[in-house]
C-alpha positions in Angstrom: -128.5 -157.5 167.1 -126.2 -154.8 167.8 -123.7 -152.5 166.0 -121.0 -150.6 167.2 -120.3 -147.4 166.4 -117.0 -147.0 164.6 -115.1 -144.1 163.1 -115.6 -143.9 159.2 -112.3 -144.8 157.6 -111.4 -146.5 154.3 -109.2 -149.4 155.1 -110.1 -151.6 152.1 -107.7 -151.3 148.8 -109.4 -149.0 146.1 -111.0 -150.6 142.8 -110.2 -148.7 139.9 -112.5 -150.8 137.5 -115.9 -149.4 136.6 -118.9 -150.1 138.2 -120.7 -153.0 136.7 -124.1 -153.2 138.6 -125.5 -150.2 137.0 -128.1 -150.7 134.4 -126.6 -153.8 133.2 -127.4 -157.4 133.8 -124.3 -158.8 135.3 -125.1 -160.4 138.5 -123.6 -158.0 141.4 -124.4 -157.4 145.1 -123.2 -156.2 148.5 -123.1 -156.8 152.0 -123.9 -153.6 154.1 -123.6 -151.9 157.4 -127.5 -151.9 157.1 -128.1 -152.5 160.6 -131.2 -150.7 161.4 -131.6 -149.7 165.0 -135.0 -150.0 166.8 -137.3 -148.4 164.5 -140.4 -146.4 166.3 -143.7 -145.6 165.2 -142.5 -141.9 165.1 -139.4 -140.8 162.8 -139.1 -137.9 165.0 -135.6 -136.7 164.0 -135.2 -135.6 160.5 -132.0 -133.6 159.0 -131.8 -131.2 156.0 -129.0 -131.6 153.8 -125.9 -129.8 155.0 -123.5 -128.6 152.2 -120.0 -130.5 151.6 -117.2 -128.6 152.2 -113.7 -128.8 153.1 -113.7 -126.3 155.0 -113.5 -126.1 159.0 -116.2 -124.0 159.3 -118.7 -126.9 157.7 -117.1 -129.5 159.8 -117.8 -127.5 163.1 -121.2 -126.7 162.2 -121.9 -130.2 161.8 -120.2 -131.1 164.8 -123.0 -129.2 166.7 -124.9 -132.1 168.7 -128.1 -132.2 166.8 -129.0 -128.7 166.6 -127.8 -128.5 163.0 -131.2 -130.0 162.1 -133.2 -127.6 160.7 -136.5 -129.7 161.6 -138.0 -129.0 165.0 -137.6 -132.7 166.6 -140.9 -132.3 168.6 -143.2 -131.7 165.1 -141.3 -133.4 162.5 -144.0 -136.2 162.9 -146.3 -133.6 161.4 -145.1 -134.0 158.0 -147.3 -136.8 156.7 -148.5 -138.4 153.4 -151.1 -136.6 151.9 -153.8 -137.7 149.4 -152.7 -134.9 146.8 -149.3 -136.4 146.7 -149.9 -140.0 146.7 -150.2 -141.5 143.3 -153.6 -141.3 142.0 -152.7 -144.9 139.7 -152.6 -146.4 143.0 -156.0 -145.9 144.2 -158.1 -147.3 141.4 -159.5 -150.8 142.3 -158.6 -150.3 145.7 -160.8 -150.2 148.8 -160.2 -147.0 150.6 -161.7 -146.1 154.1 -162.2 -142.6 154.9 -162.7 -141.3 158.4 -164.9 -138.3 158.3 -165.8 -135.4 160.8 -169.3 -135.5 161.4 -169.4 -131.9 162.8 -168.1 -130.4 159.4 -170.6 -132.6 157.5 -173.3 -130.9 159.3 -172.6 -127.6 158.1 -174.2 -125.4 155.4 -172.5 -125.5 152.3 -172.1 -122.1 151.7 -169.8 -120.3 149.2 -167.3 -119.5 152.3 -167.6 -123.2 153.9 -164.2 -124.4 152.7 -164.2 -127.2 155.1 -167.2 -128.8 154.1 -165.9 -128.6 150.4 -162.5 -129.7 151.0 -164.1 -132.9 152.9 -166.4 -133.6 149.6 -163.7 -133.3 147.2 -161.6 -135.8 149.7 -164.4 -138.3 148.9 -165.2 -137.3 145.5 -161.9 -137.3 144.4 -161.2 -141.4 145.5 -164.6 -141.9 144.0 -163.2 -140.6 140.4 -160.2 -142.2 140.9 -162.1 -145.7 140.6 -161.6 -146.2 144.4 -164.2 -148.3 146.5 -165.1 -146.1 149.2 -166.0 -146.8 152.9 -167.2 -143.8 155.1 -167.0 -144.1 158.9 -167.5 -141.1 161.3 -169.3 -140.9 164.7 -171.3 -138.8 166.6 -172.7 -138.2 170.2 -176.0 -138.6 171.5 -176.5 -134.7 172.2 -175.8 -133.9 168.7 -177.8 -136.7 167.6 -180.6 -135.5 169.7 -180.5 -132.1 168.3 -179.6 -132.9 164.2 -182.4 -134.8 162.4 -179.7 -136.0 159.8 -178.0 -138.0 162.5 -181.2 -140.0 163.7 -179.8 -142.9 161.9 -177.2 -144.5 159.3 -180.0 -144.0 156.7 -180.6 -140.5 157.2 -176.9 -139.6 157.5 -176.7 -141.7 154.1 -179.6 -139.8 152.3 -177.8 -136.5 153.3 -174.5 -137.4 152.0 -176.1 -138.7 148.7 -177.4 -135.1 148.3 -174.0 -133.5 149.2 -171.9 -135.9 147.0 -174.6 -136.3 144.1 -173.4 -140.2 144.6 -175.4 -142.8 146.1 -174.3 -143.8 149.5 -175.2 -146.8 150.7 -175.8 -147.3 154.6 -174.7 -150.3 156.6 -175.4 -151.5 160.1 -173.8 -153.7 162.5 -170.0 -154.0 163.2 -168.3 -151.6 160.3 -166.0 -154.3 157.8 -166.6 -155.3 154.5 -168.6 -158.5 155.7 -171.3 -156.3 156.9 -173.0 -155.6 153.3 -173.9 -158.3 150.7 -171.1 -158.7 147.6 -173.6 -157.6 145.0 -174.6 -154.5 146.5 -170.9 -153.4 146.7 -170.4 -154.2 142.8 -173.0 -151.8 142.3 -172.4 -149.0 144.5 -168.9 -147.5 145.2 -169.7 -145.6 148.6 -170.6 -147.4 151.7 -171.3 -145.4 155.0 -171.0 -147.6 158.1 -173.2 -147.0 161.5 -171.8 -144.4 164.0 -168.6 -145.3 165.6 -169.3 -144.7 168.8 -172.1 -147.8 169.0 -169.1 -149.8 169.4 -166.6 -150.1 172.4 -163.9 -150.9 170.6 -163.7 -147.3 169.0 -162.9 -145.5 172.0 -160.7 -148.0 173.6 -158.5 -148.3 170.5 -159.2 -151.9 170.2 -156.8 -153.8 167.9 -159.9 -156.3 167.2 -161.9 -153.7 166.3 -159.4 -151.8 164.4 -158.4 -154.8 162.5 -162.3 -155.5 161.3 -162.5 -151.9 160.7 -160.0 -152.1 158.4 -160.8 -155.2 156.9 -160.1 -155.7 152.9 -159.2 -151.9 153.2 -155.7 -151.3 151.2 -155.5 -147.4 152.3 -157.0 -145.4 154.9 -157.1 -141.7 154.5 -158.0 -139.3 157.6 -160.2 -136.3 157.3 -160.9 -135.8 160.5 -158.4 -133.7 162.0 -160.6 -133.0 165.3 -159.9 -136.6 166.4 -156.2 -135.8 166.1 -155.6 -135.5 170.1 -157.3 -138.6 170.8 -156.3 -142.3 170.5 -159.3 -143.9 168.8 -159.5 -146.9 166.6 -160.6 -145.1 163.5 -157.6 -142.7 163.7 -154.9 -144.8 165.3 -155.6 -148.5 165.3 -156.7 -148.8 161.9 -153.5 -147.4 160.3 -151.6 -150.6 161.5 -153.7 -152.7 159.1 -153.7 -150.6 155.8 -150.6 -150.4 153.5 -150.9 -146.6 153.2 -152.4 -144.2 155.8 -152.7 -141.1 154.2 -154.3 -137.3 155.3 -157.5 -135.9 153.2 -157.7 -132.8 151.9 -159.2 -131.0 154.9 -157.0 -132.9 157.4 -154.1 -131.5 155.2 -155.4 -128.1 155.4 -155.8 -127.9 159.0 -152.7 -129.3 159.4 -150.9 -126.6 157.5 -153.2 -124.0 159.4 -151.7 -125.6 162.3 -148.0 -125.2 161.4 -149.1 -121.3 161.1 -149.5 -121.1 165.0 -145.6 -121.2 165.5 -144.3 -120.1 162.5 -142.2 -116.8 163.6 -141.8 -115.4 159.7 -145.0 -112.7 160.6 -143.6 -110.0 163.2 -144.7 -108.3 165.3 -147.3 -110.8 166.9 -149.6 -110.7 169.5 -151.6 -113.7 171.4 -154.7 -112.9 173.3 -155.3 -115.4 175.6 -158.3 -116.3 177.5 -159.8 -119.0 179.9 -159.0 -120.5 182.7 -156.3 -123.6 184.3 -152.7 -121.6 184.2 -151.0 -124.9 185.5 -152.3 -127.3 183.1 -151.5 -124.5 180.2 -148.4 -123.6 181.6 -145.9 -125.1 178.6 -147.8 -124.0 176.3 -148.2 -120.5 177.5 -144.0 -120.3 178.1 -143.9 -121.2 174.4 -146.1 -118.4 173.5 -144.3 -116.0 175.6 -141.1 -117.1 173.8 -142.4 -116.5 170.6 -144.7 -113.7 170.4 -144.2 -109.9 170.4 -146.6 -109.2 173.2 -149.3 -111.3 175.5 -152.6 -109.9 176.2 -154.6 -112.0 178.9 -158.1 -112.4 179.6 -160.7 -114.8 181.3 -159.6 -116.3 184.6 -155.6 -116.5 183.5 -155.6 -112.5 183.8 -155.8 -113.2 187.4 -153.1 -115.2 187.6 -150.7 -112.7 185.5 -151.7 -109.8 187.8 -151.4 -111.7 191.0 -147.8 -112.4 189.7 -147.0 -109.1 188.8 -147.5 -107.8 192.3 -151.1 -106.7 191.8 -153.2 -108.1 195.1 -155.7 -110.7 193.9 -158.2 -112.4 195.7 -157.5 -115.9 196.7 -160.5 -116.9 195.3 -159.4 -116.0 192.0 -156.2 -117.2 191.5 -154.7 -121.0 191.1 -151.9 -121.2 194.1 -150.2 -124.2 192.6 -149.5 -122.1 189.7 -147.3 -119.2 191.1 -144.2 -120.8 190.3 -145.7 -121.2 186.5 -146.9 -117.8 186.2 -143.2 -116.1 187.6 -141.5 -118.1 184.8 -143.8 -116.9 182.1 -143.2 -113.1 183.4 -139.3 -113.6 183.5 -139.6 -115.1 179.6 -141.1 -112.0 178.8 -139.0 -110.1 181.0 -136.0 -111.3 179.5 -137.3 -110.9 175.7 -138.8 -107.2 176.8 -142.1 -108.0 175.6 -145.1 -106.5 176.9 -147.4 -108.4 179.1 -151.4 -106.8 179.2 -154.4 -107.4 181.2 -157.9 -105.9 181.4 -158.5 -102.8 182.9 -162.3 -103.0 183.0 -164.7 -106.2 183.7 -168.3 -106.3 183.0 -169.3 -107.7 186.4 -172.5 -109.6 187.9 -173.9 -109.5 191.3 -174.6 -112.8 192.7 -177.3 -111.1 194.9 -179.0 -110.1 191.9 -178.5 -111.9 188.2 -179.9 -108.6 186.8 -177.4 -106.3 188.1 -174.3 -106.0 185.6 -172.2 -103.0 185.6 -168.9 -102.1 184.5 -165.9 -101.8 187.1 -162.2 -100.9 187.0 -160.4 -104.4 187.5 -158.1 -103.0 190.1 -161.4 -101.4 192.0 -162.9 -104.9 191.7 -159.9 -106.7 193.2 -159.9 -104.2 196.0 -163.2 -105.1 197.7 -166.3 -105.7 195.0 -165.7 -109.4 195.7 -166.7 -109.1 198.9 -169.9 -107.4 198.1 -170.8 -110.2 195.7 -169.8 -108.7 192.2 -168.3 -111.5 190.2 -166.5 -110.6 186.9 -168.1 -112.0 183.6 -166.0 -110.4 180.6 -163.9 -107.6 180.1 -164.7 -104.1 179.6 -165.4 -101.5 177.1 -162.4 -100.0 178.2 -160.1 -102.8 178.1 -161.8 -103.7 174.3 -160.8 -100.3 173.1 -156.8 -101.0 174.8 -156.8 -104.3 172.4 -158.2 -101.9 169.2 -155.7 -99.5 169.6 -152.5 -102.2 169.7 -154.1 -104.3 167.0 -152.9 -101.9 164.3 -149.2 -102.4 165.2 -149.3 -106.6 164.8 -149.0 -108.6 161.8 -150.2 -111.8 163.5 -152.9 -112.4 165.9 -153.6 -115.4 167.7 -156.8 -115.3 169.9 -157.0 -118.7 171.9 -159.7 -118.8 174.5 -162.9 -117.1 175.6 -162.5 -113.8 176.9 -165.0 -114.4 179.7 -165.1 -115.1 183.2 -167.9 -116.9 183.7 -169.4 -120.1 181.9 -173.0 -118.5 181.4 -173.1 -117.6 178.0 -175.4 -114.8 178.3 -173.3 -112.8 180.3 -170.4 -113.2 177.4 -170.5 -109.5 175.9 -167.1 -108.8 174.9 -166.3 -111.6 172.5 -168.8 -110.6 170.0 -166.8 -106.7 170.0 -163.4 -108.6 170.1 -164.6 -110.6 166.9 -165.1 -107.1 165.2 -161.8 -105.9 166.5 -160.1 -109.1 164.4 -162.2 -108.7 161.9 -161.3 -105.3 160.9 -157.6 -106.4 161.6 -158.2 -109.5 158.9 -158.9 -106.6 156.3 -155.7 -104.7 157.0 -153.5 -107.5 155.7 -152.9 -108.9 159.5 -152.7 -112.8 160.0 -155.7 -113.7 162.4 -155.9 -117.1 164.2 -159.0 -118.1 166.0 -158.9 -121.0 168.6 -161.6 -122.6 170.1 -165.6 -122.4 169.8 -165.7 -119.1 171.7 -163.3 -117.3 169.1 -164.7 -118.9 166.4 -168.5 -118.1 166.9 -167.6 -114.5 167.4 -166.5 -113.8 164.1 -168.8 -115.9 162.5 -171.7 -113.5 160.7 -169.9 -111.0 160.9 -169.0 -110.4 157.3 -168.3 -112.9 154.8 -165.2 -113.0 154.9 -164.6 -115.8 157.2 -162.3 -117.4 155.2 -159.3 -114.5 155.6 -159.2 -116.5 159.4 -157.3 -119.7 160.2 -159.9 -121.5 162.6 -159.8 -123.9 164.8 -162.9 -124.8 166.4 -161.5 -127.4 168.5 -159.2 -125.5 171.0 -157.7 -128.4 172.7 -155.7 -129.8 169.6 -154.0 -126.4 169.4 -153.2 -126.3 173.2 -151.6 -130.0 172.9 -149.6 -128.9 169.9 -148.3 -126.2 171.9 -147.3 -128.0 175.0 -145.4 -130.3 172.4 -147.4 -133.4 173.0 -147.7 -135.8 169.9 -151.1 -135.7 168.5 -151.4 -139.5 168.1 -153.9 -138.9 164.9 -150.9 -137.1 162.8 -148.5 -139.6 164.1 -150.3 -142.6 163.0 -150.3 -141.8 159.5 -147.5 -142.5 157.1 -144.6 -139.9 157.0 -143.4 -138.1 154.4 -139.7 -135.8 153.7 -140.5 -132.8 155.0 -138.1 -130.9 152.7 -137.0 -130.8 149.1 -133.4 -132.2 148.9 -131.0 -129.7 147.0 -129.4 -132.2 145.0 -126.9 -129.7 143.6 -125.7 -129.2 147.0 -125.7 -132.5 148.3 -123.8 -133.9 145.3 -121.0 -132.5 142.9 -123.1 -134.3 139.9 -126.5 -135.2 140.9 -126.5 -136.7 137.2 -124.7 -139.3 138.2 -126.4 -143.3 139.0 -127.7 -143.5 142.4 -127.2 -146.1 144.9 -129.3 -145.9 148.0 -128.6 -148.0 150.6 -132.1 -148.2 152.7 -130.9 -148.8 156.8 -127.2 -147.5 156.2 -126.6 -147.9 160.1 -122.6 -146.4 160.9 -121.9 -145.7 157.1 -118.7 -147.5 157.0 -120.1 -149.5 153.6 -121.2 -146.6 151.9 -118.5 -144.8 152.5 -116.0 -146.9 151.2 -118.5 -147.9 148.4 -118.4 -144.0 147.5 -114.7 -144.1 147.5 -114.2 -146.9 145.2 -116.9 -145.9 142.5 -116.5 -142.0 142.3 -118.7 -142.4 139.0 -121.8 -143.2 141.3 -123.7 -141.3 143.8 -124.6 -142.8 147.2 -127.3 -142.4 149.8 -127.7 -143.6 153.2 -131.4 -143.6 154.8 -131.1 -144.1 158.2 -133.5 -144.3 161.3 -131.0 -143.2 163.6 -130.5 -139.7 164.0 -127.6 -139.9 165.7 -125.4 -142.2 163.6 -126.4 -140.3 160.6 -125.1 -136.6 162.3 -121.7 -139.0 162.9 -122.0 -140.0 159.1 -122.1 -136.1 157.8 -119.4 -135.2 159.9 -117.0 -137.6 158.5 -118.2 -137.3 154.8 -118.1 -133.1 155.6 -114.3 -133.7 156.9 -113.3 -136.0 154.0 -115.0 -133.6 151.2 -116.8 -136.3 149.6 -119.3 -135.2 147.2 -120.6 -138.4 145.7 -121.9 -139.5 149.2 -124.8 -138.4 151.9 -126.8 -139.4 154.5 -130.4 -138.6 155.4 -132.4 -139.5 159.0 -135.8 -140.8 158.1 -137.7 -143.6 157.7 -137.5 -144.8 154.1 -140.4 -147.0 154.4 -142.3 -144.3 153.7 -140.2 -141.2 152.7 -138.7 -143.2 149.7 -140.7 -142.2 146.9 -140.9 -138.4 148.4 -137.2 -138.5 148.6 -136.1 -140.0 145.8 -138.7 -138.9 143.0 -137.0 -135.6 142.7 -133.5 -136.9 142.0 -132.3 -135.7 138.5 -130.3 -139.0 137.7 -130.9 -142.7 137.3 -131.9 -144.6 140.1 -129.9 -147.8 139.9 -129.5 -149.9 142.5 -131.5 -150.2 146.0 -129.9 -152.5 149.0 -131.4 -153.2 152.2 -129.5 -155.6 154.4 -129.8 -156.8 157.8 -132.8 -155.6 158.8 -133.9 -156.4 162.6 -135.9 -159.6 162.4 -138.4 -158.4 164.6 -139.5 -155.5 162.2 -140.8 -158.6 159.7 -143.3 -160.0 161.8 -146.6 -159.9 160.1 -148.8 -158.2 162.2 -146.4 -155.2 162.6 -147.1 -152.7 159.8 -143.9 -151.1 160.6 -141.7 -153.3 159.3 -139.1 -152.0 157.1 -140.0 -153.9 154.1 -143.6 -153.3 153.3 -145.9 -152.5 150.1 -145.6 -148.6 150.2 -141.8 -149.3 149.7 -141.5 -152.1 147.4 -143.7 -150.2 145.2 -142.1 -146.6 145.6 -138.9 -148.8 144.4 -140.2 -150.4 141.8 -141.8 -147.3 140.5 -138.2 -145.2 140.9 -135.9 -147.8 139.6 -134.4 -147.8 136.1 -134.9 -150.7 134.0 -132.5 -153.4 134.6 -132.0 -151.5 137.6 -131.2 -154.0 140.9 -132.3 -154.5 144.1 -129.7 -156.1 146.7 -131.1 -158.1 149.9 -129.1 -160.0 152.3 -129.6 -161.0 155.8 -128.0 -163.4 158.3 -131.6 -164.7 159.0 -132.6 -166.6 156.2 -136.5 -166.5 157.0 -135.9 -162.6 157.1 -134.2 -162.6 153.6 -136.9 -165.2 152.2 -139.5 -162.5 153.4 -138.3 -159.5 152.1 -137.9 -161.3 148.5 -141.2 -162.5 148.6 -142.5 -158.9 149.5 -140.8 -157.2 146.5 -141.8 -160.2 144.3 -145.3 -160.0 145.2 -145.7 -156.3 145.4 -143.7 -155.6 142.5 -146.3 -156.9 140.3 -144.5 -158.6 137.8 -141.9 -155.8 137.6 -139.5 -157.5 139.5 -137.6 -160.9 139.0 -134.8 -162.9 140.6 -131.4 -162.0 138.7 -129.7 -164.5 137.2 -130.7 -168.0 136.0 -131.3 -170.0 139.5 -134.1 -168.7 141.2 -132.6 -170.5 144.3 -129.4 -168.0 144.7 -129.8 -166.9 148.2 -126.3 -168.0 149.1 -124.8 -166.0 146.3 -121.4 -164.3 147.2 -121.0 -160.6 148.1 -120.0 -159.1 144.5 -119.1 -155.9 146.1 -115.4 -156.6 147.5 -117.1 -154.3 150.7 -118.3 -155.6 153.9 -120.2 -154.1 156.6 -119.2 -154.5 160.1 -122.1 -156.6 160.6 -121.3 -158.7 157.7 -117.8 -159.3 158.7 -118.9 -160.1 162.2 -121.2 -162.9 161.2 -118.9 -164.4 158.6 -116.2 -164.0 161.7 -118.2 -166.7 164.0 -118.6 -169.2 161.1 -122.3 -168.0 160.2 -123.7 -167.8 156.9 -125.0 -164.6 155.0 -127.9 -165.2 152.6 -128.2 -162.8 149.7 -130.5 -162.5 146.4 -130.5 -160.0 143.8 -133.8 -158.7 142.1 -133.8 -156.8 138.9 -136.5 -154.9 137.2 -137.9 -155.7 133.8 
């Protein structure tokens, strides 16, 4: 099914009579251009409201490609549905599966251990809300060998019971509801399944294993942010089989902290960048160079920078295939007029005598000491003094990657001192972000003020994020609309009845409806961002103040968008969705439980839901979903339950509807009403 994008024009005659449907009981329905183009797993394009205006300036602003979007398209998938914002009444009585982070669970429950407290709060919140809670997590053999708590599912269950003050029942075998006796489930609300790494289907993101994992669970809550960069059955595959997939309290917090890294509101900012593999990190480093006000390179990356700046560096210390990317970064810094720093001195180890550790000037080392058997292991005191003197000039500091040049931990002498420098900076109202185990370990135990830092033990997630790559564990969760709508800026009178068209396509239907019924407001929700841009251009050009369009996946964002509307929601329409979206096994189809419940909750009493399709099975499927998940609040409007061949009551047809009727094919329609 395809829809040709046409210029928005008002071609039908204007109807003056009042709109009879809103809040009434008369039979009314519509035909829309609600063809929804290919829906993807991710809604990567979302747009903020652009105030309507008759001025040519506003139109010109809209006509700028999609640059008027206030959402970074590369990160819009980060706006997810959270447990905090999910209606708590919809949790009671549901089976909820929670994915936990075993590393966080094993931390001491001290006064400053906020990650563990948030993780436990996720489980307690669900338990107190009346949910039947299933817990899953994973741990590798190395961690198991040194941690008594992880010796068995039973020992971990006992440990969690002590933390939660609620009995946790261990269940071995394939994680699914059939793994234990029903009487155990009735008596106990929290179940802990076996280590996920014991099953090949976990790492393979096996569809069958994901389905077993989700069996019986209606809601999925991910509280294991450290796994976000990996594709696993327990973080990605499972979301296909649960009606709602949410971020837990700890996951939500870490996601918000991740956004802080690229937040440019705190200036000036500096990044202290360590580690190696310049080529693999080039995209991320270029991003930091374009956003930070200073860069200080340590570790092996500093040799790449020194070489790019023309300082002779022995070939054994540089990546030859990274020269182009190094020069590009230096050019970015030059264009922005920001400084690049590198170490002035280094602690060095003599490979001929492992006990010989001395400090050398960095250029002295590079000019000949390498040949004498000296190798750098960490930054020296002069470099640390330089860093300390610079920190007072910055309001935001990102430390990512180790300062050391050698993997041997016993020779890492600079990290602890750098941690002390940054601890002092954090007490001077400076935002300090620590990424990677080396940075996080360096500040642990320095003071009891660790809560002042933003920390990411797993540096891989941050590097992937900075590279602009989609983190699959985040992308798999349900989306929320990223901004609150300024309804006063969208509509001239936001108290008017609201008509929402889900899958508004090229907007022709809504444009004519808004022209015919000026006493109502019309909102189109459409996945295709380019269509939305064109619609907004026409709306601004025509100066219409009762019509607006948003680019979003309404299936998961409908509640977050419409719940803030100050007036009454009186009509919702879904028309001609692609039949492919309605396959039972595809949770990303348009009409599913999350959308149905949101519509049923927000629709006013006697408000209407209009469904139509040129495929009868699609219409029947949509109607059954609404009746089933409406939980008795939605009924077929009219005396005849079999009204799927009703006429179009609006007098306005979409392009696709005209196309179908022109070829002599039927349209199937029904109207539901909230009681």
